[in-house]
Amino acid sequence: MIHKFKLSGYNILLDVNSNGVHIIDDLTYDLLDYVEPPFEAECPAEIVDKLKDSYPEEDIRDVYSEIVELYNDKILFSEDDYEKFAETAIASPIKSMCLHVSHDCNLRCDYCFAATGDFGTGRKLMTFETGKKAIDFLLRESAGRKNLELDFFGGEPLMNFDVVKQIVEYAREEEKKVGKTIRFTITTNGMLLTEDKMDFINNEMSNVVLSIDGRKEVNDRMRKRVDGRGSYDRIIENFKKFVPMRGDKDYYVRGTYTKYNLDFSEDVIHLYEQGFEQISVEPVMAPPEMPYAITEEDLPKIFEEYERLSKRIREILDSGKFINFFHFMLDLEAGPCAIKRLKGCGCGNEYVAISPEGDIYPCHQFVGMEEYKMGNLDDGTFNKDMKKEFAGAHVYSKPECRKCWAKFFCSGGCNANNYIYCGDIHKSHKLSCEIQRKRLECAIMMQAVKLLDKAE
Amino acid sequence: MKHIKTINKADLKASAEKGGCGKCQASCQSACKTSCTVANQKCEREA
């Protein structure tokens, strides 16, 4: 399978199964409409006939030969032979956990998938006892895995920060006993960030995700305090103080764009201009009837906006400055192995979420859905059949993924979005896929141009 | 080649043979929490 596209003046050709990327001229671009394996020794006359009014015949024959050469080198029209791996790597240990220490929040964001913090199940904080059980569960169920991850999530986790500290202290003792390392991360809206919390987080957490949507008016329209006032002024101040204190440690400022700010490249640039270099801004996921929801009619504007963003980011990088936009990160020369690329996020299989009550769910987005409760830490239940169901949700068991050129980049997309919007974890959420593919085209183009410049 | 410039020769097939060690990060955790991209992750296999 191949995928070709035109972007920013470049013709890009991706060989899906080898991950080979090529920059091609217009003739090659057009000729690829007419060829596929098996190839002949010389360019067939009917193909020459189709193109000879636009291009010299000799060039058409040359391009055909180049395509055949790359095919023989197995970096064009290469075979997809990964399916056997999808079925063999089923039973993965759990290595990653989302710990919902607080189903309460001090903001009332309109688009919150957690129903403004409580996931529809009532405002509640996790106890230290439940947190301990979660750590024990993670250390036990991770079997031979040494590198584990735990994200403190909510609601707003800083509303239960004493318990966060106790859990970290407990985990640090327990991980040593079994020779493992837990990388802690925290996702916060920043309202309660004080210097002592910043110090603790900087000492203990390898990454922090700081929620802010961008420009003040954009942020405050959706991210409101309980009394309806905006949150921007407080959080921007806290984040500006916090990020430099992190030194070399990772962080992301992470925003959501909606129908109200389809010019979201302005928000990315706004965040950059506030001094942040690690930025993630993502489309809201919401039922189409919500006024802020992104719908299919918004796609042309969104596509344009990603192109605009890629241009602005290239300008920043070309000027010798640094910015990293999460969804344009791509390593075309290495990156994760093919096996990793078959299964996506690992939700319900390598990754679980724990509610304040100690209920186990496949991921944070499934929390509160009774039909997807996998078990409970208090009664020791854990539904291994459901784990298997998620382990089997890979690019070959999702019909739309099978035929999609982006499958080895996005790896099957978000199972939760599939379930919420299409009723089945195997049914791809079309809108997410369309946006994902556009982001990937931009990312591939940016990386290809970078590598081309390096080579020249 | 005159018409096609190959940018990378990353061969996913070779990575499949040696892959699947599982030491890498679970992808959804890293920064997004609402959309999944895997190809932006680092391989953490020890040499």
PDB file of N, CA and C in Angstrom, chain A residues 324-386:
ATOM      1  N   ASN A 324       8.057  22.392  20.107  1.00  0.00           N
ATOM      2  CA  ASN A 324       7.645  21.023  19.811  1.00  0.00           C
ATOM      3  C   ASN A 324       6.129  20.927  19.935  1.00  0.00           C
ATOM      4  N   PHE A 325       5.501  20.587  18.846  1.00  0.00           N
ATOM      5  CA  PHE A 325       4.050  20.381  18.860  1.00  0.00           C
ATOM      6  C   PHE A 325       3.807  18.872  18.878  1.00  0.00           C
ATOM      7  N   PHE A 326       3.129  18.406  19.913  1.00  0.00           N
ATOM      8  CA  PHE A 326       3.034  16.967  20.184  1.00  0.00           C
ATOM      9  C   PHE A 326       2.603  16.144  18.970  1.00  0.00           C
ATOM     10  N   HIS A 327       1.614  16.617  18.254  1.00  0.00           N
ATOM     11  CA  HIS A 327       1.103  15.800  17.157  1.00  0.00           C
ATOM     12  C   HIS A 327       1.892  15.909  15.856  1.00  0.00           C
ATOM     13  N   PHE A 328       2.915  16.736  15.859  1.00  0.00           N
ATOM     14  CA  PHE A 328       3.812  16.749  14.695  1.00  0.00           C
ATOM     15  C   PHE A 328       5.107  16.000  14.998  1.00  0.00           C
ATOM     16  N   MET A 329       5.226  15.439  16.180  1.00  0.00           N
ATOM     17  CA  MET A 329       6.433  14.681  16.514  1.00  0.00           C
ATOM     18  C   MET A 329       6.403  13.357  15.770  1.00  0.00           C
ATOM     19  N   LEU A 330       7.495  13.071  15.097  1.00  0.00           N
ATOM     20  CA  LEU A 330       7.551  11.833  14.333  1.00  0.00           C
ATOM     21  C   LEU A 330       9.018  11.523  14.095  1.00  0.00           C
ATOM     22  N   ASP A 331       9.366  10.275  14.199  1.00  0.00           N
ATOM     23  CA  ASP A 331      10.740   9.890  13.910  1.00  0.00           C
ATOM     24  C   ASP A 331      10.698   8.940  12.723  1.00  0.00           C
ATOM     25  N   LEU A 332      11.020   9.474  11.539  1.00  0.00           N
ATOM     26  CA  LEU A 332      10.895   8.645  10.332  1.00  0.00           C
ATOM     27  C   LEU A 332      12.031   7.641  10.207  1.00  0.00           C
ATOM     28  N   GLU A 333      13.122   7.869  10.935  1.00  0.00           N
ATOM     29  CA  GLU A 333      14.260   6.961  10.794  1.00  0.00           C
ATOM     30  C   GLU A 333      14.251   5.833  11.814  1.00  0.00           C
ATOM     31  N   ALA A 334      13.536   6.029  12.903  1.00  0.00           N
ATOM     32  CA  ALA A 334      13.478   4.956  13.896  1.00  0.00           C
ATOM     33  C   ALA A 334      12.057   4.899  14.461  1.00  0.00           C
ATOM     34  N   GLY A 335      11.854   5.434  15.654  1.00  0.00           N
ATOM     35  CA  GLY A 335      10.513   5.389  16.228  1.00  0.00           C
ATOM     36  C   GLY A 335      10.205   4.004  16.752  1.00  0.00           C
ATOM     37  N   PRO A 336       8.992   3.795  17.202  1.00  0.00           N
ATOM     38  CA  PRO A 336       8.651   2.510  17.811  1.00  0.00           C
ATOM     39  C   PRO A 336       8.650   1.359  16.796  1.00  0.00           C
ATOM     40  N   CYS A 337       8.820   0.165  17.303  1.00  0.00           N
ATOM     41  CA  CYS A 337       8.877  -1.024  16.434  1.00  0.00           C
ATOM     42  C   CYS A 337       7.492  -1.329  15.845  1.00  0.00           C
ATOM     43  N   ALA A 338       7.485  -2.183  14.848  1.00  0.00           N
ATOM     44  CA  ALA A 338       6.227  -2.519  14.174  1.00  0.00           C
ATOM     45  C   ALA A 338       5.212  -3.134  15.144  1.00  0.00           C
ATOM     46  N   ILE A 339       5.687  -3.918  16.088  1.00  0.00           N
ATOM     47  CA  ILE A 339       4.763  -4.582  17.022  1.00  0.00           C
ATOM     48  C   ILE A 339       3.999  -3.541  17.844  1.00  0.00           C
ATOM     49  N   LYS A 340       4.747  -2.548  18.321  1.00  0.00           N
ATOM     50  CA  LYS A 340       4.122  -1.473  19.092  1.00  0.00           C
ATOM     51  C   LYS A 340       3.063  -0.762  18.244  1.00  0.00           C
ATOM     52  N   ARG A 341       3.345  -0.650  16.962  1.00  0.00           N
ATOM     53  CA  ARG A 341       2.467   0.119  16.078  1.00  0.00           C
ATOM     54  C   ARG A 341       1.159  -0.598  15.735  1.00  0.00           C
ATOM     55  N   LEU A 342       1.037  -1.843  16.126  1.00  0.00           N
ATOM     56  CA  LEU A 342      -0.178  -2.576  15.781  1.00  0.00           C
ATOM     57  C   LEU A 342      -1.324  -2.310  16.755  1.00  0.00           C
ATOM     58  N   LYS A 343      -0.980  -1.793  17.949  1.00  0.00           N
ATOM     59  CA  LYS A 343      -1.983  -1.819  19.009  1.00  0.00           C
ATOM     60  C   LYS A 343      -2.364  -0.519  19.673  1.00  0.00           C
ATOM     61  N   GLY A 344      -1.741   0.548  19.283  1.00  0.00           N
ATOM     62  CA  GLY A 344      -2.183   1.814  19.844  1.00  0.00           C
ATOM     63  C   GLY A 344      -1.895   1.990  21.310  1.00  0.00           C
ATOM     64  N   CYS A 345      -2.860   2.593  21.978  1.00  0.00           N
ATOM     65  CA  CYS A 345      -2.605   3.124  23.313  1.00  0.00           C
ATOM     66  C   CYS A 345      -2.402   2.046  24.371  1.00  0.00           C
ATOM     67  N   GLY A 346      -2.849   0.850  24.118  1.00  0.00           N
ATOM     68  CA  GLY A 346      -2.710  -0.214  25.122  1.00  0.00           C
ATOM     69  C   GLY A 346      -3.826  -0.227  26.138  1.00  0.00           C
ATOM     70  N   CYS A 347      -4.865   0.545  25.912  1.00  0.00           N
ATOM     71  CA  CYS A 347      -5.919   0.668  26.919  1.00  0.00           C
ATOM     72  C   CYS A 347      -6.610  -0.666  27.169  1.00  0.00           C
ATOM     73  N   GLY A 348      -6.876  -0.928  28.451  1.00  0.00           N
ATOM     74  CA  GLY A 348      -7.543  -2.169  28.843  1.00  0.00           C
ATOM     75  C   GLY A 348      -6.653  -3.382  28.792  1.00  0.00           C
ATOM     76  N   ASN A 349      -5.427  -3.185  28.318  1.00  0.00           N
ATOM     77  CA  ASN A 349      -4.502  -4.307  28.184  1.00  0.00           C
ATOM     78  C   ASN A 349      -3.200  -4.009  28.926  1.00  0.00           C
ATOM     79  N   GLU A 350      -2.503  -2.964  28.472  1.00  0.00           N
ATOM     80  CA  GLU A 350      -1.279  -2.551  29.177  1.00  0.00           C
ATOM     81  C   GLU A 350      -1.558  -1.363  30.087  1.00  0.00           C
ATOM     82  N   TYR A 351      -2.702  -0.785  29.903  1.00  0.00           N
ATOM     83  CA  TYR A 351      -3.041   0.481  30.566  1.00  0.00           C
ATOM     84  C   TYR A 351      -4.417   0.364  31.195  1.00  0.00           C
ATOM     85  N   VAL A 352      -4.536   0.786  32.458  1.00  0.00           N
ATOM     86  CA  VAL A 352      -5.857   0.819  33.099  1.00  0.00           C
ATOM     87  C   VAL A 352      -6.025   2.120  33.884  1.00  0.00           C
ATOM     88  N   ALA A 353      -7.254   2.431  34.201  1.00  0.00           N
ATOM     89  CA  ALA A 353      -7.543   3.594  35.046  1.00  0.00           C
ATOM     90  C   ALA A 353      -8.250   3.117  36.307  1.00  0.00           C
ATOM     91  N   ILE A 354      -7.980   3.797  37.409  1.00  0.00           N
ATOM     92  CA  ILE A 354      -8.589   3.442  38.692  1.00  0.00           C
ATOM     93  C   ILE A 354      -9.400   4.625  39.205  1.00  0.00           C
ATOM     94  N   SER A 355     -10.665   4.380  39.512  1.00  0.00           N
ATOM     95  CA  SER A 355     -11.529   5.447  40.020  1.00  0.00           C
ATOM     96  C   SER A 355     -11.282   5.634  41.522  1.00  0.00           C
ATOM     97  N   PRO A 356     -11.791   6.728  42.109  1.00  0.00           N
ATOM     98  CA  PRO A 356     -11.596   6.935  43.552  1.00  0.00           C
ATOM     99  C   PRO A 356     -12.136   5.775  44.392  1.00  0.00           C
ATOM    100  N   GLU A 357     -13.137   5.086  43.880  1.00  0.00           N
ATOM    101  CA  GLU A 357     -13.714   3.937  44.614  1.00  0.00           C
ATOM    102  C   GLU A 357     -12.877   2.672  44.461  1.00  0.00           C
ATOM    103  N   GLY A 358     -11.827   2.742  43.647  1.00  0.00           N
ATOM    104  CA  GLY A 358     -11.012   1.541  43.429  1.00  0.00           C
ATOM    105  C   GLY A 358     -11.518   0.672  42.288  1.00  0.00           C
ATOM    106  N   ASP A 359     -12.445   1.203  41.510  1.00  0.00           N
ATOM    107  CA  ASP A 359     -12.915   0.450  40.339  1.00  0.00           C
ATOM    108  C   ASP A 359     -11.876   0.553  39.223  1.00  0.00           C
ATOM    109  N   ILE A 360     -11.756  -0.545  38.496  1.00  0.00           N
ATOM    110  CA  ILE A 360     -10.761  -0.611  37.418  1.00  0.00           C
ATOM    111  C   ILE A 360     -11.474  -0.478  36.068  1.00  0.00           C
ATOM    112  N   TYR A 361     -10.954   0.389  35.223  1.00  0.00           N
ATOM    113  CA  TYR A 361     -11.523   0.593  33.885  1.00  0.00           C
ATOM    114  C   TYR A 361     -10.398   0.514  32.844  1.00  0.00           C
ATOM    115  N   PRO A 362     -10.757   0.289  31.584  1.00  0.00           N
ATOM    116  CA  PRO A 362      -9.712   0.169  30.548  1.00  0.00           C
ATOM    117  C   PRO A 362      -8.878   1.436  30.366  1.00  0.00           C
ATOM    118  N   CYS A 363      -9.494   2.597  30.543  1.00  0.00           N
ATOM    119  CA  CYS A 363      -8.728   3.853  30.504  1.00  0.00           C
ATOM    120  C   CYS A 363      -9.582   4.937  31.125  1.00  0.00           C
ATOM    121  N   HIS A 364      -8.974   6.123  31.255  1.00  0.00           N
ATOM    122  CA  HIS A 364      -9.661   7.239  31.919  1.00  0.00           C
ATOM    123  C   HIS A 364     -10.963   7.618  31.231  1.00  0.00           C
ATOM    124  N   GLN A 365     -11.043   7.382  29.911  1.00  0.00           N
ATOM    125  CA  GLN A 365     -12.265   7.792  29.214  1.00  0.00           C
ATOM    126  C   GLN A 365     -13.414   6.810  29.430  1.00  0.00           C
ATOM    127  N   PHE A 366     -13.095   5.601  29.856  1.00  0.00           N
ATOM    128  CA  PHE A 366     -14.155   4.623  30.125  1.00  0.00           C
ATOM    129  C   PHE A 366     -14.680   4.720  31.560  1.00  0.00           C
ATOM    130  N   VAL A 367     -13.974   5.498  32.391  1.00  0.00           N
ATOM    131  CA  VAL A 367     -14.354   5.560  33.813  1.00  0.00           C
ATOM    132  C   VAL A 367     -15.819   5.989  33.965  1.00  0.00           C
ATOM    133  N   GLY A 368     -16.543   5.252  34.781  1.00  0.00           N
ATOM    134  CA  GLY A 368     -17.949   5.557  35.011  1.00  0.00           C
ATOM    135  C   GLY A 368     -18.891   4.787  34.100  1.00  0.00           C
ATOM    136  N   MET A 369     -18.359   4.081  33.105  1.00  0.00           N
ATOM    137  CA  MET A 369     -19.231   3.277  32.230  1.00  0.00           C
ATOM    138  C   MET A 369     -19.311   1.870  32.826  1.00  0.00           C
ATOM    139  N   GLU A 370     -20.434   1.582  33.400  1.00  0.00           N
ATOM    140  CA  GLU A 370     -20.616   0.325  34.121  1.00  0.00           C
ATOM    141  C   GLU A 370     -20.261  -0.902  33.261  1.00  0.00           C
ATOM    142  N   GLU A 371     -20.643  -0.825  31.978  1.00  0.00           N
ATOM    143  CA  GLU A 371     -20.409  -1.976  31.094  1.00  0.00           C
ATOM    144  C   GLU A 371     -18.931  -2.224  30.835  1.00  0.00           C
ATOM    145  N   TYR A 372     -18.104  -1.235  31.143  1.00  0.00           N
ATOM    146  CA  TYR A 372     -16.660  -1.414  30.940  1.00  0.00           C
ATOM    147  C   TYR A 372     -15.880  -1.428  32.250  1.00  0.00           C
ATOM    148  N   LYS A 373     -16.566  -1.672  33.343  1.00  0.00           N
ATOM    149  CA  LYS A 373     -15.851  -1.833  34.613  1.00  0.00           C
ATOM    150  C   LYS A 373     -15.148  -3.193  34.579  1.00  0.00           C
ATOM    151  N   MET A 374     -13.843  -3.174  34.800  1.00  0.00           N
ATOM    152  CA  MET A 374     -13.071  -4.424  34.685  1.00  0.00           C
ATOM    153  C   MET A 374     -12.904  -5.139  36.020  1.00  0.00           C
ATOM    154  N   GLY A 375     -13.141  -4.430  37.109  1.00  0.00           N
ATOM    155  CA  GLY A 375     -12.949  -5.050  38.412  1.00  0.00           C
ATOM    156  C   GLY A 375     -12.854  -4.005  39.490  1.00  0.00           C
ATOM    157  N   ASN A 376     -12.409  -4.448  40.670  1.00  0.00           N
ATOM    158  CA  ASN A 376     -12.311  -3.531  41.810  1.00  0.00           C
ATOM    159  C   ASN A 376     -11.140  -3.938  42.702  1.00  0.00           C
ATOM    160  N   LEU A 377     -10.431  -2.932  43.219  1.00  0.00           N
ATOM    161  CA  LEU A 377      -9.236  -3.223  44.018  1.00  0.00           C
ATOM    162  C   LEU A 377      -9.592  -3.807  45.390  1.00  0.00           C
ATOM    163  N   ASP A 378     -10.761  -3.443  45.933  1.00  0.00           N
ATOM    164  CA  ASP A 378     -11.132  -3.941  47.260  1.00  0.00           C
ATOM    165  C   ASP A 378     -11.529  -5.406  47.237  1.00  0.00           C
ATOM    166  N   ASP A 379     -12.329  -5.768  46.238  1.00  0.00           N
ATOM    167  CA  ASP A 379     -12.769  -7.174  46.234  1.00  0.00           C
ATOM    168  C   ASP A 379     -11.847  -8.070  45.396  1.00  0.00           C
ATOM    169  N   GLY A 380     -10.800  -7.465  44.815  1.00  0.00           N
ATOM    170  CA  GLY A 380      -9.788  -8.266  44.111  1.00  0.00           C
ATOM    171  C   GLY A 380     -10.231  -8.820  42.765  1.00  0.00           C
ATOM    172  N   THR A 381     -11.359  -8.315  42.251  1.00  0.00           N
ATOM    173  CA  THR A 381     -11.815  -8.822  40.948  1.00  0.00           C
ATOM    174  C   THR A 381     -11.075  -8.114  39.805  1.00  0.00           C
ATOM    175  N   PHE A 382     -10.866  -8.854  38.733  1.00  0.00           N
ATOM    176  CA  PHE A 382     -10.276  -8.253  37.524  1.00  0.00           C
ATOM    177  C   PHE A 382     -10.656  -9.127  36.335  1.00  0.00           C
ATOM    178  N   ASN A 383     -11.378  -8.547  35.423  1.00  0.00           N
ATOM    179  CA  ASN A 383     -11.953  -9.298  34.315  1.00  0.00           C
ATOM    180  C   ASN A 383     -10.912  -9.515  33.199  1.00  0.00           C
ATOM    181  N   LYS A 384     -10.303 -10.680  33.236  1.00  0.00           N
ATOM    182  CA  LYS A 384      -9.235 -10.967  32.259  1.00  0.00           C
ATOM    183  C   LYS A 384      -9.801 -11.150  30.842  1.00  0.00           C
ATOM    184  N   ASP A 385     -11.071 -11.541  30.771  1.00  0.00           N
ATOM    185  CA  ASP A 385     -11.674 -11.679  29.436  1.00  0.00           C
ATOM    186  C   ASP A 385     -11.796 -10.317  28.758  1.00  0.00           C
ATOM    187  N   MET A 386     -12.122  -9.319  29.579  1.00  0.00           N
ATOM    188  CA  MET A 386     -12.220  -7.976  28.998  1.00  0.00           C
ATOM    189  C   MET A 386     -10.821  -7.495  28.591  1.00  0.00           C
TER     190      MET A 386
END
